[in-house]
Short mmCIF file of C-alpha atoms and ligand atoms in Angstrom, two decimals:
data_model
loop_
_atom_site.label_atom_id
_atom_site.label_comp_id
_atom_site.label_asym_id
_atom_site.label_seq_id
_atom_site.Cartn_x
_atom_site.Cartn_y
_atom_site.Cartn_z
CA UNK A 93 0.00 0.00 0.00
CA UNK A 94 1.40 3.33 -0.93
CA UNK A 95 0.20 5.15 2.16
CA UNK A 96 2.58 3.10 4.33
CA UNK A 97 5.46 5.47 4.98
CA UNK A 98 7.49 3.09 7.11
CA UNK A 99 7.62 -0.65 7.31
CA UNK A 100 9.81 -2.68 9.61
CA UNK A 101 10.11 -6.37 8.77
CA UNK A 102 11.39 -9.09 11.09
CA UNK A 103 13.75 -6.79 12.94
CA UNK A 104 15.89 -8.15 15.74
CA UNK A 105 18.56 -6.40 17.76
CA UNK A 106 21.10 -8.13 19.94
CA UNK A 107 23.39 -6.58 22.51
CA UNK A 108 25.84 -9.42 23.04
CA UNK A 109 23.57 -12.43 23.44
CA UNK A 110 20.64 -10.39 24.77
CA UNK A 111 17.81 -9.73 22.31
CA UNK A 112 16.36 -6.27 22.94
CA UNK A 113 14.11 -6.59 19.86
CA UNK A 114 12.88 -9.91 18.49
CA UNK A 115 11.40 -10.32 15.05
CA UNK A 116 9.48 -7.07 15.08
CA UNK A 117 7.02 -6.15 12.33
CA UNK A 118 5.58 -2.66 12.24
CA UNK A 119 3.69 -0.66 9.62
CA UNK A 120 3.19 3.07 9.99
CA UNK A 121 0.66 4.93 7.88
CA UNK A 122 1.39 8.36 6.48
CA UNK A 123 -0.34 11.25 8.22
CA UNK A 124 -1.12 9.36 11.43
CA UNK A 125 0.01 9.32 15.05
CA UNK A 126 1.31 5.86 15.93
CA UNK A 127 1.98 5.26 19.63
CA UNK A 128 4.42 2.67 20.91
CA UNK A 129 3.79 1.51 24.45
CA UNK A 130 5.39 -1.09 26.69
CA UNK A 131 7.09 -1.75 30.01
CA UNK A 132 10.45 -0.28 30.93
CA UNK A 133 13.03 -2.25 28.99
CA UNK A 134 10.49 -3.61 26.47
CA UNK A 135 12.65 -2.36 23.59
CA UNK A 136 10.84 0.80 22.49
CA UNK A 137 13.85 3.13 22.36
CA UNK A 138 16.00 0.44 20.79
CA UNK A 139 13.50 0.02 17.93
CA UNK A 140 13.27 3.79 17.38
CA UNK A 141 17.05 4.08 17.45
CA UNK A 142 17.22 1.63 14.53
CA UNK A 143 14.56 3.48 12.57
CA UNK A 144 16.48 6.72 13.05
CA UNK A 145 19.87 5.25 12.17
CA UNK A 146 21.53 5.33 15.59
CA UNK A 147 21.71 1.53 15.82
CA UNK A 148 21.85 -1.02 13.03
CA UNK A 149 19.52 -4.03 13.21
CA UNK A 150 21.11 -7.43 13.81
CA UNK A 151 18.47 -8.90 11.50
CA UNK A 152 15.56 -7.72 9.43
CA UNK A 153 14.78 -4.88 7.08
CA UNK A 154 13.46 -1.36 7.05
CA UNK A 155 11.42 0.08 4.18
CA UNK A 156 10.68 3.76 3.70
CA UNK A 157 7.86 4.49 1.21
CA UNK A 158 8.21 0.94 -0.05
CA UNK A 159 11.93 1.17 -0.68
CA UNK A 160 14.41 -0.89 1.29
CA UNK A 161 16.88 1.26 3.22
CA UNK A 162 20.06 0.64 5.18
CA UNK A 163 20.98 3.39 7.60
CA UNK A 164 24.61 3.55 8.61
CA UNK A 165 24.07 6.63 10.76
CA UNK A 166 21.41 9.21 11.67
CA UNK A 167 22.32 11.32 8.62
CA UNK A 168 21.23 8.49 6.34
CA UNK A 169 17.86 8.45 8.11
CA UNK A 170 17.59 12.24 7.84
CA UNK A 171 18.09 11.98 4.09
CA UNK A 172 15.11 9.61 3.95
CA UNK A 173 12.97 12.06 5.89
CA UNK A 174 13.17 10.47 9.33
CA UNK A 175 13.90 12.65 12.36
CA UNK A 176 13.95 11.80 16.06
CA UNK A 177 13.40 14.06 19.04
CA UNK A 178 15.14 12.48 22.01
CA UNK A 179 13.96 12.70 25.55
CA UNK A 180 17.08 14.50 26.65
CA UNK A 181 17.19 17.61 24.51
CA UNK A 182 20.29 18.29 22.48
CA UNK A 183 20.41 22.06 22.26
CA UNK A 184 23.30 24.37 23.11
CA UNK A 185 22.18 26.64 25.96
CA UNK A 186 24.49 29.55 25.04
CA UNK A 187 23.41 29.71 21.40
CA UNK A 188 20.31 31.37 20.06
CA UNK A 189 17.44 29.28 18.77
CA UNK A 190 18.34 30.24 15.21
CA UNK A 191 21.97 29.16 15.71
CA UNK A 192 20.80 25.93 17.28
CA UNK A 193 18.51 25.24 14.37
CA UNK A 194 21.27 25.91 11.86
CA UNK A 195 23.72 23.66 13.68
CA UNK A 196 24.77 20.76 11.49
CA UNK A 197 22.67 22.11 8.66
CA UNK A 198 24.37 25.38 7.90
CA UNK A 199 23.04 27.53 5.11
CA UNK A 200 25.97 29.43 3.59
CA UNK A 201 26.55 32.34 1.28
CA UNK A 202 28.90 31.51 -1.59
CA UNK A 203 29.69 28.32 0.28
CA UNK A 204 31.69 30.10 2.97
CA UNK A 205 29.72 32.44 5.17
CA UNK A 206 26.77 31.49 7.33
CA UNK A 207 23.64 32.91 5.79
CA UNK A 208 21.53 33.54 8.86
CA UNK A 209 19.02 35.64 6.94
CA UNK A 210 18.21 32.89 4.50
CA UNK A 211 18.06 30.30 7.28
CA UNK A 212 15.77 32.53 9.36
CA UNK A 213 13.46 33.02 6.39
CA UNK A 214 13.32 29.28 5.71
CA UNK A 215 12.65 28.51 9.34
CA UNK A 216 9.96 31.16 9.62
CA UNK A 217 8.22 29.61 6.66
CA UNK A 218 8.15 26.29 8.53
CA UNK A 219 6.98 27.78 11.84
CA UNK A 220 4.22 29.67 10.07
CA UNK A 221 3.07 26.64 8.11
CA UNK A 222 2.86 24.40 11.19
CA UNK A 223 1.81 27.11 13.60
CA UNK A 224 4.78 27.08 15.98
CA UNK A 225 5.77 30.25 17.72
CA UNK A 226 9.38 30.26 18.84
CA UNK A 227 11.63 33.30 19.33
CA UNK A 228 14.56 32.73 16.98
CA UNK A 229 16.89 35.28 18.52
CA UNK A 230 16.60 34.24 22.14
CA UNK A 231 19.17 31.96 23.73
CA UNK A 232 18.08 28.38 24.35
CA UNK A 233 18.81 28.68 28.07
CA UNK A 234 16.22 31.43 28.36
CA UNK A 235 13.33 29.30 27.16
CA UNK A 236 11.07 26.91 29.10
CA UNK A 237 11.21 23.19 28.26
CA UNK A 238 7.89 23.26 26.45
CA UNK A 239 9.32 25.72 23.91
CA UNK A 240 12.66 23.91 23.69
CA UNK A 241 10.77 20.81 22.72
CA UNK A 242 9.02 22.70 19.93
CA UNK A 243 12.44 23.91 18.83
CA UNK A 244 13.56 20.26 18.60
CA UNK A 245 10.55 19.47 16.45
CA UNK A 246 11.14 22.48 14.20
CA UNK A 247 14.75 21.34 13.93
CA UNK A 248 13.82 17.98 12.44
CA UNK A 249 11.26 19.66 10.17
CA UNK A 250 13.96 22.04 8.96
CA UNK A 251 16.06 19.03 8.05
CA UNK A 252 13.16 17.80 5.96
CA UNK A 253 11.59 15.17 8.22
CA UNK A 254 8.41 13.51 6.97
CA UNK A 255 8.30 11.05 9.85
CA UNK A 256 9.01 12.39 13.32
CA UNK A 257 9.78 10.11 16.24
CA UNK A 258 9.09 11.50 19.71
CA UNK A 259 10.57 9.52 22.63
CA UNK A 260 8.51 10.26 25.75
CA UNK A 261 7.80 13.85 24.75
CA UNK A 262 5.34 14.57 27.54
CA UNK A 263 7.46 13.35 30.47
CA UNK A 264 8.90 16.84 30.95
CA UNK A 265 5.77 18.86 30.22
CA UNK A 266 3.08 20.48 32.35
CA UNK A 267 -0.57 19.92 31.40
CA UNK A 268 -0.53 23.20 29.43
CA UNK A 269 2.69 22.15 27.68
CA UNK A 270 1.08 18.84 26.73
CA UNK A 271 -1.91 20.63 25.25
CA UNK A 272 0.44 22.78 23.18
CA UNK A 273 2.38 19.75 21.97
CA UNK A 274 -0.79 17.90 21.01
CA UNK A 275 -2.08 20.90 19.08
CA UNK A 276 1.24 20.96 17.21
CA UNK A 277 1.04 17.21 16.52
CA UNK A 278 -2.50 17.57 15.14
CA UNK A 279 -1.34 20.34 12.85
CA UNK A 280 1.56 18.27 11.61
CA UNK A 281 -0.50 15.20 10.78
CA UNK A 282 -3.20 17.31 9.14
CA UNK A 283 -0.53 18.57 6.75
CA UNK A 284 0.68 15.05 5.99
CA UNK A 285 3.52 14.53 8.47
CA UNK A 286 3.67 11.27 10.39
CA UNK A 287 4.37 10.91 14.11
CA UNK A 288 5.62 7.92 16.08
CA UNK A 289 5.32 8.58 19.78
CA UNK A 290 6.60 6.63 22.78
CA UNK A 291 4.85 7.35 26.04
CA UNK A 292 3.94 5.77 29.37
CA UNK A 293 0.91 7.96 29.85
CA UNK A 294 -2.00 5.89 28.68
CA UNK A 295 -4.56 8.66 28.91
CA UNK A 296 -2.52 10.56 26.33
CA UNK A 297 -2.26 7.47 24.16
CA UNK A 298 -6.06 7.32 24.05
CA UNK A 299 -6.30 11.01 23.24
CA UNK A 300 -3.79 11.44 20.44
CA UNK A 301 -3.19 8.10 18.71
CA UNK A 302 -4.58 6.71 15.48
CA UNK A 303 -2.75 3.42 15.98
CA UNK A 304 -1.13 1.75 18.99
CA UNK A 305 1.52 -0.96 19.06
CA UNK A 306 2.40 -2.78 22.28
CA UNK A 307 5.88 -4.19 22.90
CA UNK A 308 6.72 -6.68 25.60
CA UNK A 309 10.10 -8.31 26.18
CA UNK A 310 11.30 -7.14 22.78
CA UNK A 311 8.31 -8.49 20.84
CA UNK A 312 5.14 -6.99 19.42
CA UNK A 313 2.30 -8.32 21.56
CA UNK A 314 -0.54 -6.22 20.25
CA UNK A 315 -1.75 -3.78 17.62
CA UNK A 316 -4.66 -1.73 18.88
CA UNK A 317 -7.01 1.03 17.85
CA UNK A 318 -7.88 3.62 20.50
CA UNK A 319 -11.58 3.32 19.76
CA UNK A 320 -11.44 -0.41 20.46
CA UNK A 321 -9.36 -0.40 23.64
CA UNK A 322 -9.04 1.38 26.97
CA UNK A 323 -6.37 2.23 29.54
CA UNK A 324 -6.92 -0.92 31.59
CA UNK A 325 -6.52 -3.21 28.60
CA UNK A 326 -3.38 -1.41 27.44
CA UNK A 327 -1.89 -1.59 30.92
CA UNK A 328 -2.50 -5.29 31.26
CA UNK A 329 -1.14 -6.01 27.77
CA UNK A 330 2.00 -4.08 28.72
CA UNK A 331 2.76 -5.65 32.05
CA UNK A 332 0.94 -8.97 31.74
CA UNK A 333 -1.41 -8.42 34.69
CA UNK A 334 -4.10 -6.02 35.86
CA UNK A 335 -2.84 -2.66 37.10
CA UNK A 336 -5.18 -1.18 39.67
CA UNK A 337 -3.22 1.74 41.10
CA UNK A 338 -4.56 0.69 44.46
CA UNK A 339 -2.22 1.48 47.29
CA UNK A 340 -2.89 0.21 50.77
CA UNK A 341 -2.32 2.40 53.77
CA UNK A 342 -2.05 1.30 57.39
CA UNK A 343 -2.82 3.47 60.37
CA UNK A 344 0.40 5.27 61.11
CA UNK A 345 1.90 7.29 63.88
CA UNK A 346 3.16 10.70 62.79
CA UNK A 347 5.83 11.88 65.21
CA UNK A 348 7.64 15.10 66.00
CA UNK A 349 9.41 17.39 63.50
CA UNK A 350 12.35 15.86 61.59
CA UNK A 351 12.94 18.60 59.03
CA UNK A 352 12.28 22.24 59.79
CA UNK A 353 12.89 24.91 57.21
CA UNK A 354 12.72 28.45 58.54
CA UNK A 355 12.37 31.57 56.40
CA UNK A 356 14.48 30.18 53.58
CA UNK A 357 15.31 32.38 50.60
CA UNK A 358 17.15 30.91 47.62
CA UNK A 359 18.34 32.76 44.54
CA UNK A 360 19.11 31.27 41.12
CA UNK A 361 22.41 31.77 39.30
CA UNK A 362 21.27 35.17 38.02
CA UNK A 363 20.59 36.37 41.55
CA UNK A 364 16.80 36.25 41.18
CA UNK A 365 15.00 34.95 44.28
CA UNK A 366 13.25 31.71 43.38
CA UNK A 367 12.33 30.69 46.92
CA UNK A 368 11.03 33.50 49.09
CA UNK A 369 10.98 33.28 52.84
CA UNK A 370 9.70 29.70 52.91
CA UNK A 371 9.02 27.86 56.16
CA UNK A 372 7.91 24.25 56.36
CA UNK A 373 8.04 21.21 58.61
CA UNK A 374 8.13 17.50 57.85
CA UNK A 375 7.38 15.22 60.78
CA UNK A 376 8.55 11.70 61.49
CA UNK A 377 6.71 9.26 59.25
CA UNK A 378 4.93 12.01 57.36
CA UNK A 379 4.70 12.36 53.59
CA UNK A 380 4.58 16.02 52.64
CA UNK A 381 3.89 16.75 48.97
CA UNK A 382 4.78 20.01 47.30
CA UNK A 383 2.46 20.91 44.46
CA UNK A 384 2.90 23.83 42.12
CA UNK A 385 3.06 24.70 38.46
CA UNK A 386 6.50 24.23 36.91
CA UNK A 387 9.00 26.91 37.87
CA UNK A 388 7.31 27.87 41.14
CA UNK A 389 10.56 27.30 43.02
CA UNK A 390 10.05 23.70 44.12
CA UNK A 391 13.30 22.43 42.57
CA UNK A 392 15.36 25.28 44.00
CA UNK A 393 13.81 24.64 47.42
CA UNK A 394 14.70 20.96 47.57
CA UNK A 395 18.13 21.55 46.06
CA UNK A 396 18.82 24.00 48.87
CA UNK A 397 17.54 21.57 51.48
CA UNK A 398 19.80 18.80 50.15
CA UNK A 399 22.81 21.10 49.91
CA UNK A 400 23.13 21.57 46.15
CA UNK A 401 22.38 25.29 46.42
CA UNK A 402 23.43 27.68 49.11
CA UNK A 403 20.49 29.62 50.50
CA UNK A 404 20.70 33.40 50.69
CA UNK A 405 19.10 33.48 54.10
CA UNK A 406 17.14 31.29 56.47
CA UNK A 407 17.84 28.11 58.42
CA UNK A 408 17.36 24.39 57.94
CA UNK A 409 17.11 22.10 60.96
CA UNK A 410 17.21 18.31 60.85
CA UNK A 411 16.42 16.53 64.10
CA UNK A 412 16.88 19.86 65.86
CA UNK A 413 20.35 20.38 64.46
CA UNK A 414 21.26 23.24 62.18
CA UNK A 415 22.31 21.78 58.77
CA UNK A 416 21.80 24.78 56.48
CA UNK A 417 25.28 24.84 55.00
CA UNK A 418 26.17 21.17 55.17
CA UNK A 419 27.24 19.48 51.94
CA UNK A 420 25.22 16.71 50.26
CA UNK A 421 27.80 14.21 51.49
CA UNK A 422 27.36 15.34 55.08
CA UNK A 423 23.62 15.16 54.64
CA UNK A 424 23.82 11.61 53.34
CA UNK A 425 25.90 10.71 56.39
CA UNK A 426 23.07 11.72 58.68
CA UNK A 427 20.64 9.61 56.61
CA UNK A 428 19.04 12.08 54.29
CA UNK A 429 18.46 10.60 50.82
CA UNK A 430 17.70 12.37 47.55
CA UNK A 431 16.14 11.43 44.21
CA UNK A 432 16.82 14.32 41.83
CA UNK A 433 14.57 15.33 38.99
CA UNK A 434 17.21 14.86 36.32
CA UNK A 435 18.33 11.26 36.50
CA UNK A 436 21.13 11.61 33.97
CA UNK A 437 22.70 14.94 34.96
CA UNK A 438 22.49 14.62 38.74
CA UNK A 439 21.18 11.17 39.53
CA UNK A 440 23.89 8.90 38.25
CA UNK A 441 27.03 8.41 36.25
CA UNK A 442 26.08 6.70 32.98
CA UNK A 443 29.54 5.28 32.38
CA UNK A 444 29.76 3.76 35.83
CA UNK A 445 28.40 0.29 36.49
CA UNK A 446 25.11 -0.33 38.23
CA UNK A 447 27.07 -1.45 41.29
CA UNK A 448 29.19 1.69 41.36
CA UNK A 449 26.08 3.78 41.00
CA UNK A 450 24.27 1.93 43.75
CA UNK A 451 26.95 2.61 46.33
CA UNK A 452 27.79 6.07 45.03
CA UNK A 453 27.38 8.66 47.73
CA UNK A 454 27.02 5.93 50.31
CA UNK A 455 30.46 4.41 50.30
CA UNK A 456 31.50 7.12 52.72
CA UNK A 457 28.20 7.33 54.49
CA UNK A 458 26.35 4.61 56.31
CA UNK A 459 25.76 0.97 55.68
CA UNK A 460 29.08 -0.02 54.16
CA UNK A 461 31.29 -1.06 57.03
CA UNK A 462 34.72 0.33 56.25
CA UNK A 463 34.59 3.94 55.05
CA UNK A 464 38.06 3.79 53.49
CA UNK A 465 37.84 0.49 51.71
CA UNK A 466 34.90 -0.56 49.62
CA UNK A 467 33.83 -4.00 50.67
CA UNK A 468 33.07 -5.66 47.33
CA UNK A 469 30.84 -8.32 48.82
CA UNK A 470 28.73 -5.83 50.72
CA UNK A 471 28.44 -3.61 47.67
CA UNK A 472 27.46 -6.55 45.48
CA UNK A 473 24.85 -7.81 47.95
CA UNK A 474 23.34 -4.36 48.26
CA UNK A 475 23.22 -3.86 44.49
CA UNK A 476 21.62 -7.26 43.97
CA UNK A 477 19.01 -6.32 46.55
CA UNK A 478 18.20 -3.09 44.71
CA UNK A 479 18.10 -4.98 41.40
CA UNK A 480 15.76 -7.65 42.74
CA UNK A 481 13.42 -5.54 44.84
CA UNK A 482 13.03 -2.74 42.34
CA UNK A 483 12.98 -5.03 39.29
CA UNK A 484 15.88 -3.26 37.65
CA UNK A 485 16.51 -4.91 34.27
CA UNK A 486 20.20 -5.24 33.54
CA UNK A 487 22.21 -8.19 32.28
CA UNK A 488 25.02 -7.90 34.81
CA UNK A 489 25.41 -5.48 37.70
CA UNK A 490 28.88 -4.64 36.47
CA UNK A 491 27.44 -3.39 33.15
CA UNK A 492 27.35 0.37 32.63
CA UNK A 493 24.31 2.27 33.82
CA UNK A 494 24.01 3.71 30.29
CA UNK A 495 23.14 0.29 28.82
CA UNK A 496 19.89 0.29 30.76
CA UNK A 497 16.61 1.70 29.50
CA UNK A 498 15.50 5.11 30.81
CA UNK A 499 12.90 3.72 33.19
CA UNK A 500 15.30 1.15 34.56
CA UNK A 501 17.86 3.86 35.33
CA UNK A 502 15.12 5.68 37.24
CA UNK A 503 14.18 2.51 39.16
CA UNK A 504 17.82 1.95 40.13
CA UNK A 505 18.20 5.48 41.49
CA UNK A 506 14.96 5.29 43.44
CA UNK A 507 15.91 1.83 44.73
CA UNK A 508 19.34 2.97 45.86
CA UNK A 509 17.86 5.79 47.93
CA UNK A 510 14.98 3.72 49.31
CA UNK A 511 17.02 0.68 50.34
CA UNK A 512 19.24 2.64 52.67
CA UNK A 513 17.71 3.08 56.07
CA UNK A 514 17.30 6.82 55.55
CA UNK A 515 15.35 8.94 58.00
CA UNK A 516 14.43 11.61 55.51
CA UNK A 517 13.94 11.22 51.76
CA UNK A 518 13.68 14.15 49.40
CA UNK A 519 12.22 12.87 46.15
CA UNK A 520 11.51 14.75 42.94
CA UNK A 521 9.34 13.15 40.27
CA UNK A 522 10.14 9.64 41.54
CA UNK A 523 8.15 7.91 38.78
CA UNK A 524 9.26 9.94 35.76
CA UNK A 525 9.51 7.66 32.74
CA UNK A 526 8.38 4.62 34.72
CA UNK A 527 5.78 2.22 33.33
CA UNK A 528 2.33 1.88 34.91
CA UNK A 529 3.09 -1.40 36.63
CA UNK A 530 6.24 -0.12 38.29
CA UNK A 531 4.54 3.13 39.33
CA UNK A 532 2.08 1.15 41.39
CA UNK A 533 4.99 -0.64 43.06
CA UNK A 534 6.98 2.54 43.79
CA UNK A 535 3.93 4.31 45.21
CA UNK A 536 3.40 1.42 47.61
CA UNK A 537 7.10 1.54 48.59
CA UNK A 538 6.83 5.24 49.42
CA UNK A 539 3.84 4.57 51.65
CA UNK A 540 5.51 1.55 53.27
CA UNK A 541 8.72 3.32 54.23
CA UNK A 542 6.79 6.25 55.65
CA UNK A 543 4.90 3.75 57.80
CA UNK A 544 8.25 2.46 59.01
CA UNK A 545 9.03 5.98 60.21
CA UNK A 546 10.89 7.58 57.30
CA UNK A 547 9.88 11.18 56.59
CA UNK A 548 9.31 12.11 52.97
CA UNK A 549 9.33 15.38 51.12
CA UNK A 550 7.82 14.73 47.69
CA UNK A 551 7.91 17.09 44.74
CA UNK A 552 6.01 15.97 41.67
CA UNK A 553 4.69 17.37 38.42
CA UNK A 554 1.90 14.82 38.59
CA UNK A 555 -0.82 16.19 40.80
CA UNK A 556 -2.38 12.72 40.92
CA UNK A 557 0.79 11.36 42.49
CA UNK A 558 0.84 14.09 45.15
CA UNK A 559 -2.84 13.50 45.95
CA UNK A 560 -2.38 9.73 46.18
CA UNK A 561 0.63 9.74 48.50
CA UNK A 562 0.74 12.84 50.66
CA UNK A 563 -0.47 13.19 54.21
CA UNK A 564 -0.19 16.93 53.82
CA UNK A 565 0.12 19.10 50.70
CA UNK A 566 2.01 22.36 50.49
CA UNK A 567 1.26 24.60 47.57
CA UNK A 568 4.10 26.57 46.09
CA UNK A 569 3.32 29.57 43.96
CA UNK A 570 5.83 32.09 42.69
CA UNK A 571 8.46 31.09 45.25
CA UNK A 572 6.15 31.15 48.24
CA UNK A 573 4.20 28.53 50.15
CA UNK A 574 0.63 29.69 49.64
CA UNK A 575 -1.23 26.70 50.97
CA UNK A 576 -0.87 24.02 53.64
CA UNK A 577 -3.61 21.44 53.28
CA UNK A 578 -4.27 18.20 55.10
CA UNK A 579 -4.91 15.58 52.46
CA UNK A 580 -8.25 14.41 53.75
CA UNK A 581 -10.85 12.51 51.73
CA UNK A 582 -12.76 15.69 50.86
CA UNK A 583 -9.78 17.47 49.30
CA UNK A 584 -10.02 17.30 45.51
CA UNK A 585 -7.67 18.00 42.61
CA UNK A 586 -9.71 21.00 41.57
CA UNK A 587 -9.17 22.82 44.84
CA UNK A 588 -5.46 22.05 44.82
CA UNK A 589 -5.31 23.15 41.19
CA UNK A 590 -6.82 26.52 42.10
CA UNK A 591 -4.17 27.07 44.74
CA UNK A 592 -1.46 26.07 42.27
CA UNK A 593 -2.52 28.83 39.93
CA UNK A 594 -2.37 31.35 42.77
CA UNK A 595 -6.13 31.60 42.96
CA UNK A 596 -6.54 30.76 46.62
CA UNK A 597 -4.60 31.46 49.76
CA UNK A 598 -4.61 29.56 52.98
CA UNK A 599 -5.81 31.74 55.80
CA UNK A 600 -4.19 29.55 58.42
N1 ATP B 53 23.65 -0.31 24.40
C1 ATP B 53 23.08 -1.31 25.08
N2 ATP B 53 23.82 -2.32 25.57
C2 ATP B 53 23.25 -3.34 26.26
N3 ATP B 53 21.93 -3.45 26.48
C3 ATP B 53 21.14 -2.49 26.01
C4 ATP B 53 21.66 -1.36 25.29
N4 ATP B 53 20.63 -0.56 24.95
C5 ATP B 53 19.52 -1.16 25.45
N5 ATP B 53 19.83 -2.31 26.07
C6 ATP B 53 18.87 -3.23 26.73
O1 ATP B 53 17.77 -3.46 25.88
C7 ATP B 53 16.55 -3.48 26.60
C8 ATP B 53 15.57 -2.54 25.96
O2 ATP B 53 15.97 -1.19 26.18
P1 ATP B 53 15.16 0.05 25.62
O3 ATP B 53 15.94 1.24 25.99
O4 ATP B 53 14.82 -0.16 24.20
O5 ATP B 53 13.83 -0.03 26.51
P2 ATP B 53 12.55 0.92 26.51
O6 ATP B 53 11.39 0.10 26.05
O7 ATP B 53 12.84 2.16 25.76
O8 ATP B 53 12.35 1.19 28.08
P3 ATP B 53 12.01 2.56 28.91
O9 ATP B 53 10.52 2.64 28.97
O10 ATP B 53 12.55 2.27 30.27
O11 ATP B 53 12.67 3.71 28.24
C9 ATP B 53 16.89 -3.09 28.03
O12 ATP B 53 16.82 -4.20 28.87
C10 ATP B 53 18.30 -2.56 27.97
O13 ATP B 53 19.03 -2.88 29.12
MG1 MG B 54 13.18 4.22 26.38
#
């Protein structure tokens, strides 16, 4: 059929003896949105990396518009009209958007000088046609992620992409950002472009897809139409069982204050105050969620609490001791754990092995007996525990972290922090990029360790996650705490949402 823009036939991909993709067949129709779903480690990114020329298949063939192709590198795929937007953006912060867009695709005058005018005109034609609005002369570092993502899409369009692959594009976006992205996607497909999208958010799959393919353990286990399926069915096809999102909570004793933040003010690198005079308390065994629209200061707040940013003023007490200016290492030593938002930049070292990453930060802290000498057996046992309990998929714990799938890296980082007997855990977006089955498991873990007496400060972009887990919810708006709400049965998302937009203030 001539409206099939991409066909993958019998593709397999081996890493050593491990088959990440097995005999995959996939047909993608021109002008549609085709979603790929599946558990962490199912092989989604691997498959997309072959379609976009990053990896070569071990077996099988790829056809573009009916013609067999062999991609030796991403440039070969670009020439055939295939572009991929990766989850970690690849823009240069110091360069303007225009310079970023021209990078690797330089328009020149008489073959020697950069022709920015011509490039700008070409790009504006594209942005107008597909209804993107991005400021070409601003530096990338000045733009929010939702716009940077549009820049990435415009970049592949500028290189002539007909088929655009988006790997978990909504993981970093707010609800408004997601709406914007979906509007852009609809425009693109209306004008004949084709989208392949990987996502773990099944509600979005239902909303935007024309076709859905399910992968499990490297194989295609289902081809679905949104009008003939639902979230429950997709979830159970992905993980092989029913996913209920039911967490169980025991009666628990909430004790005295563990963490007390008093009048904390934190500035960003440009000297602008991002956290303004914030006070908060987390008690023993309590889960305190911080809700707020992106950029309200939540990240700066927790970074200051963990010691990654020095506050301008204010005090932080942990178990009645002043810890304001202690380093992250010193904080780990007194059993404060941290799951950062950015798993690759702050959370781990991709070239290090899983074992090295599991003991990282702890080899000098607690648990491992001799602080000077790493006890290999202890480290191995601990890593195997993390691997087993958190279902981290890796072939060997001495393999590099970077060989794992995105969600498995996340599970390893969360597992490492949770398996230590920490007294306080600061966790940011703990389930980012994690499949529905594993989310259920991690949610239960968070509840369980709080019941064992660990205090938890949770920051999440997912309001549903905050509502499900927190005993108390703090609302952050424009750098201030504007609400402090007990998470009782009658509190609903709508009320919290109002606070998040600055619409309501807590009298108390
Ligand atoms: N370069 C590599 N070397 C060894 N193994 C790899 C490599 N890349 C991927 N794998 C393995 O292949 C499997 C599939 O990985 P892939 O990244 O495709 O998963 P995914 O479906 O994208 O998962 P996620 O939802 O977590 O992103 C994983 O178990 C991973 O460990
Ligand atoms: Mg992936």
